[in-house]
Amino acid sequence: MRVTADPLQGRDNMIKRLNKYVLKAIFGIRFRSVAAVFLGASAGLSLTSTVLPTVIELAGASDSFSARLELSGLAVYAIMLWGVGGWAARKAGGVLGGAIVLGLVGLISAAVFSAMALGTGAQLLLLCAAAGMAYGTFGGMLIAAALREPNVAVSRTE
């Protein structure tokens, strides 16, 4: 009588199975949401470290270094707010929805952050709010377009 046995599952097979599991988890449905949160959070950090200080400097209210220093304490709140906004932009259902959602996040956050950091001058507040809205609108369009659900082929019965 001849008996065959399965080879022992060694370390190589275990690593291959682990790699397959990790790739399946990364490229699963949650990857898109995590990527949207990460991209949104990065945009929020960019808003407080680059966009708003540049707008404030161009408006003549302060130099960009001082504005960056004033806004630095608000960066963590921008990261959290824009991370949620990035996730919501991805879930909004389309490019237009993503643009609207993140545009509103940009408008509100830029207005509030500039008011907290530099005061409530109407012209500066409106200028920063407009810059935040424009930045959020384009960011929301990009996130919604890049991370939307893939089209599923629908079989038609005719």
CSV table of N, CA and C in Angstrom, one decimal:
chain,number,residue,atom,x,y,z
A,1,MET,N,0.8,-1.2,0.0
A,1,MET,CA,0.0,0.0,0.0
A,1,MET,C,0.9,1.2,0.0
A,2,ARG,N,0.6,2.1,-0.9
A,2,ARG,CA,1.3,3.4,-1.0
A,2,ARG,C,0.5,4.5,-0.5
A,3,VAL,N,1.2,5.3,0.3
A,3,VAL,CA,0.5,6.5,0.9
A,3,VAL,C,1.3,7.7,0.6
A,4,THR,N,0.6,8.8,0.2
A,4,THR,CA,1.3,10.0,0.0
A,4,THR,C,0.8,11.0,1.0
A,5,ALA,N,1.7,11.8,1.4
A,5,ALA,CA,1.5,12.8,2.4
A,5,ALA,C,1.7,14.2,1.9
A,6,ASP,N,0.9,15.1,2.4
A,6,ASP,CA,1.1,16.5,2.0
A,6,ASP,C,2.4,17.0,2.6
A,7,PRO,N,3.1,17.8,1.8
A,7,PRO,CA,4.4,18.3,2.3
A,7,PRO,C,4.1,19.2,3.5
A,8,LEU,N,5.0,19.3,4.4
A,8,LEU,CA,4.9,20.1,5.6
A,8,LEU,C,4.8,21.6,5.1
A,9,GLN,N,3.9,22.3,5.8
A,9,GLN,CA,3.8,23.7,5.4
A,9,GLN,C,4.9,24.4,6.2
A,10,GLY,N,5.9,24.7,5.4
A,10,GLY,CA,7.1,25.3,6.0
A,10,GLY,C,6.9,26.8,6.1
A,11,ARG,N,8.0,27.4,6.4
A,11,ARG,CA,8.0,28.9,6.6
A,11,ARG,C,7.7,29.6,5.3
A,12,ASP,N,8.1,29.1,4.1
A,12,ASP,CA,7.9,29.8,2.9
A,12,ASP,C,6.4,29.8,2.6
A,13,ASN,N,5.7,28.7,2.8
A,13,ASN,CA,4.2,28.7,2.5
A,13,ASN,C,3.5,29.6,3.5
A,14,MET,N,4.0,29.7,4.7
A,14,MET,CA,3.3,30.5,5.7
A,14,MET,C,3.5,32.0,5.3
A,15,ILE,N,4.7,32.4,4.8
A,15,ILE,CA,4.9,33.7,4.4
A,15,ILE,C,4.1,34.1,3.1
A,16,LYS,N,4.0,33.1,2.2
A,16,LYS,CA,3.2,33.3,1.0
A,16,LYS,C,1.7,33.5,1.4
A,17,ARG,N,1.2,32.7,2.3
A,17,ARG,CA,-0.2,32.9,2.7
A,17,ARG,C,-0.4,34.2,3.4
A,18,LEU,N,0.6,34.6,4.2
A,18,LEU,CA,0.5,35.9,4.9
A,18,LEU,C,0.5,37.1,3.9
A,19,ASN,N,1.4,37.0,2.9
A,19,ASN,CA,1.4,38.0,1.8
A,19,ASN,C,0.1,38.1,1.1
A,20,LYS,N,-0.5,36.9,0.8
A,20,LYS,CA,-1.8,36.9,0.1
A,20,LYS,C,-2.9,37.6,0.9
A,21,TYR,N,-2.8,37.3,2.2
A,21,TYR,CA,-3.8,37.9,3.1
A,21,TYR,C,-3.6,39.4,3.2
A,22,VAL,N,-2.4,39.9,3.3
A,22,VAL,CA,-2.1,41.3,3.4
A,22,VAL,C,-2.5,42.0,2.2
A,23,LEU,N,-2.2,41.5,1.0
A,23,LEU,CA,-2.6,42.1,-0.3
A,23,LEU,C,-4.1,42.1,-0.4
A,24,LYS,N,-4.8,41.1,0.0
A,24,LYS,CA,-6.2,41.1,0.0
A,24,LYS,C,-6.8,42.1,0.9
A,25,ALA,N,-6.3,42.3,2.0
A,25,ALA,CA,-6.8,43.3,3.0
A,25,ALA,C,-6.5,44.7,2.5
A,26,ILE,N,-5.3,44.9,1.9
A,26,ILE,CA,-4.9,46.3,1.4
A,26,ILE,C,-5.8,46.7,0.2
A,27,PHE,N,-6.0,45.8,-0.7
A,27,PHE,CA,-6.8,46.1,-1.9
A,27,PHE,C,-8.2,45.8,-1.8
A,28,GLY,N,-8.7,45.6,-0.5
A,28,GLY,CA,-10.1,45.4,-0.3
A,28,GLY,C,-10.8,46.7,-0.3
A,29,ILE,N,-12.1,46.7,0.1
A,29,ILE,CA,-12.9,47.9,0.1
A,29,ILE,C,-12.4,49.0,1.1
A,30,ARG,N,-11.8,48.6,2.1
A,30,ARG,CA,-11.3,49.6,3.1
A,30,ARG,C,-10.1,50.4,2.7
A,31,PHE,N,-9.4,49.9,1.7
A,31,PHE,CA,-8.2,50.6,1.2
A,31,PHE,C,-8.6,52.0,0.7
A,32,ARG,N,-9.7,52.1,0.0
A,32,ARG,CA,-10.2,53.3,-0.6
A,32,ARG,C,-10.6,54.3,0.5
A,33,SER,N,-11.2,53.9,1.6
A,33,SER,CA,-11.6,54.8,2.6
A,33,SER,C,-10.3,55.3,3.4
A,34,VAL,N,-9.4,54.4,3.7
A,34,VAL,CA,-8.2,54.8,4.4
A,34,VAL,C,-7.4,55.8,3.5
A,35,ALA,N,-7.3,55.5,2.2
A,35,ALA,CA,-6.6,56.4,1.3
A,35,ALA,C,-7.3,57.8,1.3
A,36,ALA,N,-8.6,57.8,1.3
A,36,ALA,CA,-9.3,59.1,1.3
A,36,ALA,C,-9.1,59.9,2.6
A,37,VAL,N,-9.1,59.2,3.7
A,37,VAL,CA,-8.8,59.9,5.0
A,37,VAL,C,-7.4,60.4,5.0
A,38,PHE,N,-6.4,59.6,4.5
A,38,PHE,CA,-5.0,60.0,4.4
A,38,PHE,C,-4.8,61.2,3.5
A,39,LEU,N,-5.4,61.2,2.3
A,39,LEU,CA,-5.3,62.3,1.4
A,39,LEU,C,-6.0,63.6,1.9
A,40,GLY,N,-7.2,63.4,2.6
A,40,GLY,CA,-7.8,64.6,3.1
A,40,GLY,C,-7.0,65.2,4.3
A,41,ALA,N,-6.5,64.3,5.1
A,41,ALA,CA,-5.7,64.8,6.3
A,41,ALA,C,-4.4,65.5,5.7
A,42,SER,N,-3.8,65.0,4.7
A,42,SER,CA,-2.6,65.7,4.1
A,42,SER,C,-3.0,67.0,3.5
A,43,ALA,N,-4.2,67.1,2.9
A,43,ALA,CA,-4.7,68.4,2.4
A,43,ALA,C,-4.9,69.4,3.5
A,44,GLY,N,-5.4,68.9,4.6
A,44,GLY,CA,-5.7,69.8,5.8
A,44,GLY,C,-4.4,70.4,6.3
A,45,LEU,N,-3.4,69.5,6.4
A,45,LEU,CA,-2.0,70.0,6.9
A,45,LEU,C,-1.5,71.0,5.9
A,46,SER,N,-1.7,70.7,4.6
A,46,SER,CA,-1.2,71.7,3.6
A,46,SER,C,-1.9,73.0,3.6
A,47,LEU,N,-3.2,72.9,4.0
A,47,LEU,CA,-4.0,74.2,4.1
A,47,LEU,C,-3.4,75.1,5.1
A,48,THR,N,-3.1,74.6,6.3
A,48,THR,CA,-2.5,75.4,7.4
A,48,THR,C,-1.1,75.7,7.2
A,49,SER,N,-0.3,74.9,6.5
A,49,SER,CA,1.1,75.2,6.4
A,49,SER,C,1.5,75.9,5.1
A,50,THR,N,0.7,75.9,4.1
A,50,THR,CA,1.1,76.5,2.8
A,50,THR,C,0.0,77.5,2.3
A,51,VAL,N,-1.2,77.0,2.1
A,51,VAL,CA,-2.2,77.8,1.4
A,51,VAL,C,-2.6,79.0,2.2
A,52,LEU,N,-3.0,78.9,3.4
A,52,LEU,CA,-3.4,80.0,4.2
A,52,LEU,C,-2.3,81.0,4.4
A,53,PRO,N,-1.1,80.6,4.8
A,53,PRO,CA,0.0,81.6,5.0
A,53,PRO,C,0.3,82.3,3.7
A,54,THR,N,0.2,81.7,2.6
A,54,THR,CA,0.5,82.4,1.3
A,54,THR,C,-0.6,83.4,1.0
A,55,VAL,N,-1.9,83.1,1.3
A,55,VAL,CA,-3.0,84.0,1.1
A,55,VAL,C,-2.8,85.2,2.0
A,56,ILE,N,-2.5,84.9,3.3
A,56,ILE,CA,-2.3,86.0,4.2
A,56,ILE,C,-1.2,86.9,3.9
A,57,GLU,N,-0.1,86.3,3.4
A,57,GLU,CA,1.0,87.2,2.9
A,57,GLU,C,0.6,88.0,1.7
A,58,LEU,N,-0.1,87.4,0.7
A,58,LEU,CA,-0.5,88.1,-0.5
A,58,LEU,C,-1.5,89.2,-0.1
A,59,ALA,N,-2.3,89.0,0.9
A,59,ALA,CA,-3.3,90.1,1.4
A,59,ALA,C,-2.6,91.2,2.1
A,60,GLY,N,-1.3,91.0,2.5
A,60,GLY,CA,-0.6,92.0,3.2
A,60,GLY,C,-0.9,92.1,4.7
A,61,ALA,N,-1.5,91.1,5.3
A,61,ALA,CA,-1.8,91.1,6.7
A,61,ALA,C,-0.7,90.7,7.5
A,62,SER,N,0.2,89.9,7.0
A,62,SER,CA,1.4,89.4,7.8
A,62,SER,C,2.3,88.7,6.8
A,63,ASP,N,3.5,88.4,7.3
A,63,ASP,CA,4.4,87.7,6.4
A,63,ASP,C,4.1,86.2,6.6
A,64,SER,N,4.5,85.4,5.6
A,64,SER,CA,4.1,84.0,5.6
A,64,SER,C,4.7,83.2,6.8
A,65,PHE,N,5.9,83.6,7.3
A,65,PHE,CA,6.4,82.8,8.4
A,65,PHE,C,5.6,83.1,9.7
A,66,SER,N,5.3,84.3,9.9
A,66,SER,CA,4.5,84.6,11.1
A,66,SER,C,3.1,84.0,11.0
A,67,ALA,N,2.5,84.0,9.8
A,67,ALA,CA,1.2,83.4,9.7
A,67,ALA,C,1.3,81.9,9.9
A,68,ARG,N,2.3,81.3,9.4
A,68,ARG,CA,2.6,79.8,9.6
A,68,ARG,C,2.7,79.5,11.0
A,69,LEU,N,3.4,80.4,11.8
A,69,LEU,CA,3.6,80.2,13.2
A,69,LEU,C,2.3,80.3,13.9
A,70,GLU,N,1.5,81.3,13.6
A,70,GLU,CA,0.2,81.4,14.2
A,70,GLU,C,-0.8,80.3,13.9
A,71,LEU,N,-0.7,79.7,12.7
A,71,LEU,CA,-1.6,78.6,12.3
A,71,LEU,C,-1.1,77.2,12.7
A,72,SER,N,0.1,77.2,13.2
A,72,SER,CA,0.7,75.8,13.5
A,72,SER,C,0.0,75.1,14.6
A,73,GLY,N,-0.6,75.8,15.6
A,73,GLY,CA,-1.4,75.2,16.6
A,73,GLY,C,-2.7,74.6,16.2
A,74,LEU,N,-3.1,75.0,15.0
A,74,LEU,CA,-4.4,74.6,14.5
A,74,LEU,C,-4.3,73.4,13.5
A,75,ALA,N,-3.0,73.1,13.2
A,75,ALA,CA,-2.8,72.0,12.2
A,75,ALA,C,-3.4,70.7,12.5
A,76,VAL,N,-3.3,70.3,13.8
A,76,VAL,CA,-3.9,69.0,14.2
A,76,VAL,C,-5.4,69.0,14.0
A,77,TYR,N,-6.1,70.1,14.2
A,77,TYR,CA,-7.5,70.2,14.0
A,77,TYR,C,-7.8,70.1,12.5
A,78,ALA,N,-7.0,70.8,11.7
A,78,ALA,CA,-7.2,70.7,10.3
A,78,ALA,C,-7.0,69.3,9.8
A,79,ILE,N,-6.0,68.6,10.3
A,79,ILE,CA,-5.8,67.2,9.9
A,79,ILE,C,-7.0,66.3,10.2
A,80,MET,N,-7.5,66.5,11.4
A,80,MET,CA,-8.7,65.7,11.8
A,80,MET,C,-10.0,66.1,10.9
A,81,LEU,N,-10.2,67.4,10.8
A,81,LEU,CA,-11.4,67.8,10.1
A,81,LEU,C,-11.3,67.4,8.6
A,82,TRP,N,-10.2,67.6,8.0
A,82,TRP,CA,-10.0,67.3,6.6
A,82,TRP,C,-9.9,65.8,6.3
A,83,GLY,N,-9.5,65.1,7.3
A,83,GLY,CA,-9.5,63.6,7.1
A,83,GLY,C,-10.9,63.1,7.1
A,84,VAL,N,-11.8,63.6,7.9
A,84,VAL,CA,-13.2,63.2,7.9
A,84,VAL,C,-13.8,63.8,6.6
A,85,GLY,N,-13.4,65.0,6.2
A,85,GLY,CA,-13.9,65.5,4.9
A,85,GLY,C,-13.5,64.7,3.7
A,86,GLY,N,-12.3,64.2,3.7
A,86,GLY,CA,-11.8,63.3,2.6
A,86,GLY,C,-12.6,62.1,2.5
A,87,TRP,N,-12.9,61.5,3.7
A,87,TRP,CA,-13.7,60.3,3.7
A,87,TRP,C,-15.1,60.6,3.2
A,88,ALA,N,-15.7,61.7,3.6
A,88,ALA,CA,-17.1,62.1,3.2
A,88,ALA,C,-17.1,62.4,1.7
A,89,ALA,N,-16.0,63.0,1.2
A,89,ALA,CA,-16.0,63.3,-0.2
A,89,ALA,C,-15.9,62.0,-1.1
A,90,ARG,N,-15.3,61.0,-0.6
A,90,ARG,CA,-15.2,59.7,-1.3
A,90,ARG,C,-16.6,59.1,-1.3
A,91,LYS,N,-17.3,59.2,-0.2
A,91,LYS,CA,-18.6,58.6,0.0
A,91,LYS,C,-19.7,59.4,-0.6
A,92,ALA,N,-19.4,60.6,-1.1
A,92,ALA,CA,-20.5,61.5,-1.6
A,92,ALA,C,-21.2,61.1,-2.8
A,93,GLY,N,-20.6,60.1,-3.5
A,93,GLY,CA,-21.3,59.5,-4.7
A,93,GLY,C,-21.0,60.1,-6.0
A,94,GLY,N,-20.0,60.9,-6.1
A,94,GLY,CA,-19.5,61.4,-7.4
A,94,GLY,C,-18.6,62.5,-7.3
A,95,VAL,N,-18.1,62.9,-8.4
A,95,VAL,CA,-17.1,64.0,-8.4
A,95,VAL,C,-17.7,65.3,-7.9
A,96,LEU,N,-18.9,65.6,-8.4
A,96,LEU,CA,-19.6,66.9,-8.0
A,96,LEU,C,-19.8,66.8,-6.5
A,97,GLY,N,-20.3,65.7,-6.0
A,97,GLY,CA,-20.6,65.6,-4.5
A,97,GLY,C,-19.3,65.7,-3.7
A,98,GLY,N,-18.2,65.1,-4.2
A,98,GLY,CA,-17.0,65.2,-3.5
A,98,GLY,C,-16.4,66.7,-3.5
A,99,ALA,N,-16.6,67.4,-4.6
A,99,ALA,CA,-16.2,68.8,-4.6
A,99,ALA,C,-17.0,69.6,-3.7
A,100,ILE,N,-18.3,69.4,-3.6
A,100,ILE,CA,-19.2,70.2,-2.7
A,100,ILE,C,-18.8,69.9,-1.2
A,101,VAL,N,-18.6,68.7,-0.9
A,101,VAL,CA,-18.3,68.3,0.5
A,101,VAL,C,-17.0,68.9,1.0
A,102,LEU,N,-15.9,68.6,0.2
A,102,LEU,CA,-14.6,69.1,0.7
A,102,LEU,C,-14.5,70.6,0.4
A,103,GLY,N,-15.2,71.2,-0.5
A,103,GLY,CA,-15.3,72.6,-0.7
A,103,GLY,C,-15.9,73.3,0.6
A,104,LEU,N,-17.0,72.8,1.1
A,104,LEU,CA,-17.6,73.3,2.3
A,104,LEU,C,-16.6,73.2,3.5
A,105,VAL,N,-16.0,72.0,3.6
A,105,VAL,CA,-15.0,71.8,4.7
A,105,VAL,C,-13.9,72.9,4.6
A,106,GLY,N,-13.4,73.1,3.4
A,106,GLY,CA,-12.4,74.1,3.1
A,106,GLY,C,-12.8,75.5,3.5
A,107,LEU,N,-14.0,75.9,3.1
A,107,LEU,CA,-14.6,77.2,3.4
A,107,LEU,C,-14.7,77.4,4.9
A,108,ILE,N,-15.3,76.5,5.6
A,108,ILE,CA,-15.5,76.7,7.0
A,108,ILE,C,-14.2,76.6,7.8
A,109,SER,N,-13.3,75.7,7.5
A,109,SER,CA,-12.1,75.5,8.2
A,109,SER,C,-11.2,76.7,8.0
A,110,ALA,N,-11.1,77.2,6.7
A,110,ALA,CA,-10.2,78.3,6.5
A,110,ALA,C,-10.7,79.6,7.1
A,111,ALA,N,-12.0,79.8,7.1
A,111,ALA,CA,-12.6,81.0,7.8
A,111,ALA,C,-12.3,80.9,9.3
A,112,VAL,N,-12.6,79.8,9.9
A,112,VAL,CA,-12.5,79.7,11.3
A,112,VAL,C,-11.0,79.8,11.7
A,113,PHE,N,-10.1,79.1,11.0
A,113,PHE,CA,-8.7,79.1,11.4
A,113,PHE,C,-8.1,80.5,11.2
A,114,SER,N,-8.4,81.2,10.1
A,114,SER,CA,-7.8,82.5,9.9
A,114,SER,C,-8.4,83.5,11.0
A,115,ALA,N,-9.7,83.3,11.3
A,115,ALA,CA,-10.2,84.2,12.4
A,115,ALA,C,-9.6,83.9,13.7
A,116,MET,N,-9.3,82.7,14.0
A,116,MET,CA,-8.7,82.3,15.3
A,116,MET,C,-7.2,82.8,15.4
A,117,ALA,N,-6.5,82.7,14.2
A,117,ALA,CA,-5.1,83.0,14.2
A,117,ALA,C,-4.8,84.5,14.1
A,118,LEU,N,-5.6,85.2,13.3
A,118,LEU,CA,-5.3,86.6,13.0
A,118,LEU,C,-6.4,87.6,13.2
A,119,GLY,N,-7.5,87.2,13.8
A,119,GLY,CA,-8.5,88.2,14.0
A,119,GLY,C,-9.6,88.1,13.0
A,120,THR,N,-10.6,89.0,13.1
A,120,THR,CA,-11.8,88.9,12.3
A,120,THR,C,-11.9,90.0,11.3
A,121,GLY,N,-10.8,90.4,10.6
A,121,GLY,CA,-10.9,91.4,9.5
A,121,GLY,C,-11.7,90.8,8.4
A,122,ALA,N,-12.7,91.5,8.0
A,122,ALA,CA,-13.7,91.0,7.0
A,122,ALA,C,-13.0,90.6,5.7
A,123,GLN,N,-12.2,91.5,5.2
A,123,GLN,CA,-11.6,91.2,3.9
A,123,GLN,C,-10.6,90.0,3.9
A,124,LEU,N,-9.8,89.9,5.0
A,124,LEU,CA,-8.9,88.7,5.1
A,124,LEU,C,-9.7,87.5,5.4
A,125,LEU,N,-10.8,87.6,6.1
A,125,LEU,CA,-11.6,86.4,6.4
A,125,LEU,C,-12.2,85.8,5.1
A,126,LEU,N,-12.8,86.7,4.3
A,126,LEU,CA,-13.4,86.3,3.1
A,126,LEU,C,-12.4,85.8,2.1
A,127,LEU,N,-11.2,86.4,2.0
A,127,LEU,CA,-10.2,85.9,1.1
A,127,LEU,C,-9.7,84.5,1.5
A,128,CYS,N,-9.5,84.3,2.8
A,128,CYS,CA,-9.0,83.0,3.3
A,128,CYS,C,-10.1,81.9,3.1
A,129,ALA,N,-11.4,82.3,3.3
A,129,ALA,CA,-12.5,81.4,3.1
A,129,ALA,C,-12.6,81.0,1.6
A,130,ALA,N,-12.4,82.0,0.7
A,130,ALA,CA,-12.5,81.7,-0.7
A,130,ALA,C,-11.3,80.8,-1.1
A,131,ALA,N,-10.1,81.0,-0.6
A,131,ALA,CA,-9.0,80.1,-0.9
A,131,ALA,C,-9.2,78.7,-0.4
A,132,GLY,N,-9.7,78.6,0.8
A,132,GLY,CA,-10.0,77.3,1.4
A,132,GLY,C,-11.1,76.6,0.6
A,133,MET,N,-12.1,77.3,0.1
A,133,MET,CA,-13.1,76.7,-0.7
A,133,MET,C,-12.6,76.2,-2.0
A,134,ALA,N,-11.8,77.0,-2.6
A,134,ALA,CA,-11.2,76.6,-3.9
A,134,ALA,C,-10.3,75.4,-3.8
A,135,TYR,N,-9.5,75.4,-2.7
A,135,TYR,CA,-8.6,74.3,-2.4
A,135,TYR,C,-9.4,73.0,-2.1
A,136,GLY,N,-10.4,73.1,-1.3
A,136,GLY,CA,-11.2,72.0,-1.0
A,136,GLY,C,-12.0,71.4,-2.2
A,137,THR,N,-12.5,72.3,-3.0
A,137,THR,CA,-13.3,71.9,-4.2
A,137,THR,C,-12.4,71.1,-5.1
A,138,PHE,N,-11.2,71.5,-5.4
A,138,PHE,CA,-10.4,70.7,-6.3
A,138,PHE,C,-9.9,69.5,-5.6
A,139,GLY,N,-9.6,69.5,-4.4
A,139,GLY,CA,-9.2,68.3,-3.6
A,139,GLY,C,-10.3,67.3,-3.6
A,140,GLY,N,-11.5,67.8,-3.3
A,140,GLY,CA,-12.7,66.9,-3.3
A,140,GLY,C,-12.9,66.2,-4.6
A,141,MET,N,-12.8,67.0,-5.7
A,141,MET,CA,-12.9,66.4,-7.0
A,141,MET,C,-11.9,65.3,-7.3
A,142,LEU,N,-10.7,65.6,-6.9
A,142,LEU,CA,-9.6,64.6,-7.1
A,142,LEU,C,-9.8,63.3,-6.3
A,143,ILE,N,-10.1,63.5,-5.0
A,143,ILE,CA,-10.4,62.3,-4.1
A,143,ILE,C,-11.5,61.5,-4.6
A,144,ALA,N,-12.7,62.2,-4.9
A,144,ALA,CA,-13.8,61.4,-5.4
A,144,ALA,C,-13.6,60.7,-6.7
A,145,ALA,N,-12.9,61.3,-7.6
A,145,ALA,CA,-12.6,60.7,-8.9
A,145,ALA,C,-11.6,59.6,-8.8
A,146,ALA,N,-10.6,59.7,-8.0
A,146,ALA,CA,-9.5,58.7,-7.9
A,146,ALA,C,-9.9,57.5,-7.1
A,147,LEU,N,-10.8,57.7,-6.1
A,147,LEU,CA,-11.1,56.6,-5.1
A,147,LEU,C,-12.5,56.2,-5.2
A,148,ARG,N,-13.2,56.4,-6.3
A,148,ARG,CA,-14.6,55.9,-6.4
A,148,ARG,C,-14.6,54.4,-6.6
A,149,GLU,N,-15.7,53.8,-6.4
A,149,GLU,CA,-15.9,52.4,-6.5
A,149,GLU,C,-15.7,52.0,-8.0
A,150,PRO,N,-15.1,50.9,-8.3
A,150,PRO,CA,-15.0,50.5,-9.7
A,150,PRO,C,-16.3,50.1,-10.2
A,151,ASN,N,-16.5,50.3,-11.5
A,151,ASN,CA,-17.8,49.9,-12.1
A,151,ASN,C,-17.9,48.4,-12.2
A,152,VAL,N,-19.0,47.9,-11.8
A,152,VAL,CA,-19.3,46.5,-11.8
A,152,VAL,C,-20.1,46.2,-13.0
A,153,ALA,N,-19.7,45.2,-13.8
A,153,ALA,CA,-20.4,44.9,-15.0
A,153,ALA,C,-21.7,44.3,-14.7
A,154,VAL,N,-22.8,44.9,-15.3
A,154,VAL,CA,-24.1,44.4,-15.1
A,154,VAL,C,-24.5,43.6,-16.3
A,155,SER,N,-25.0,42.4,-16.0
A,155,SER,CA,-25.4,41.5,-17.1
A,155,SER,C,-26.9,41.9,-17.4
A,156,ARG,N,-27.1,42.1,-18.7
A,156,ARG,CA,-28.4,42.4,-19.2
A,156,ARG,C,-29.1,41.2,-19.8
A,157,THR,N,-30.3,41.0,-19.5
A,157,THR,CA,-31.1,39.9,-20.1
A,157,THR,C,-32.1,40.5,-21.0
A,158,GLU,N,-31.9,40.2,-22.3
A,158,GLU,CA,-32.8,40.8,-23.3
A,158,GLU,C,-33.6,39.7,-24.0
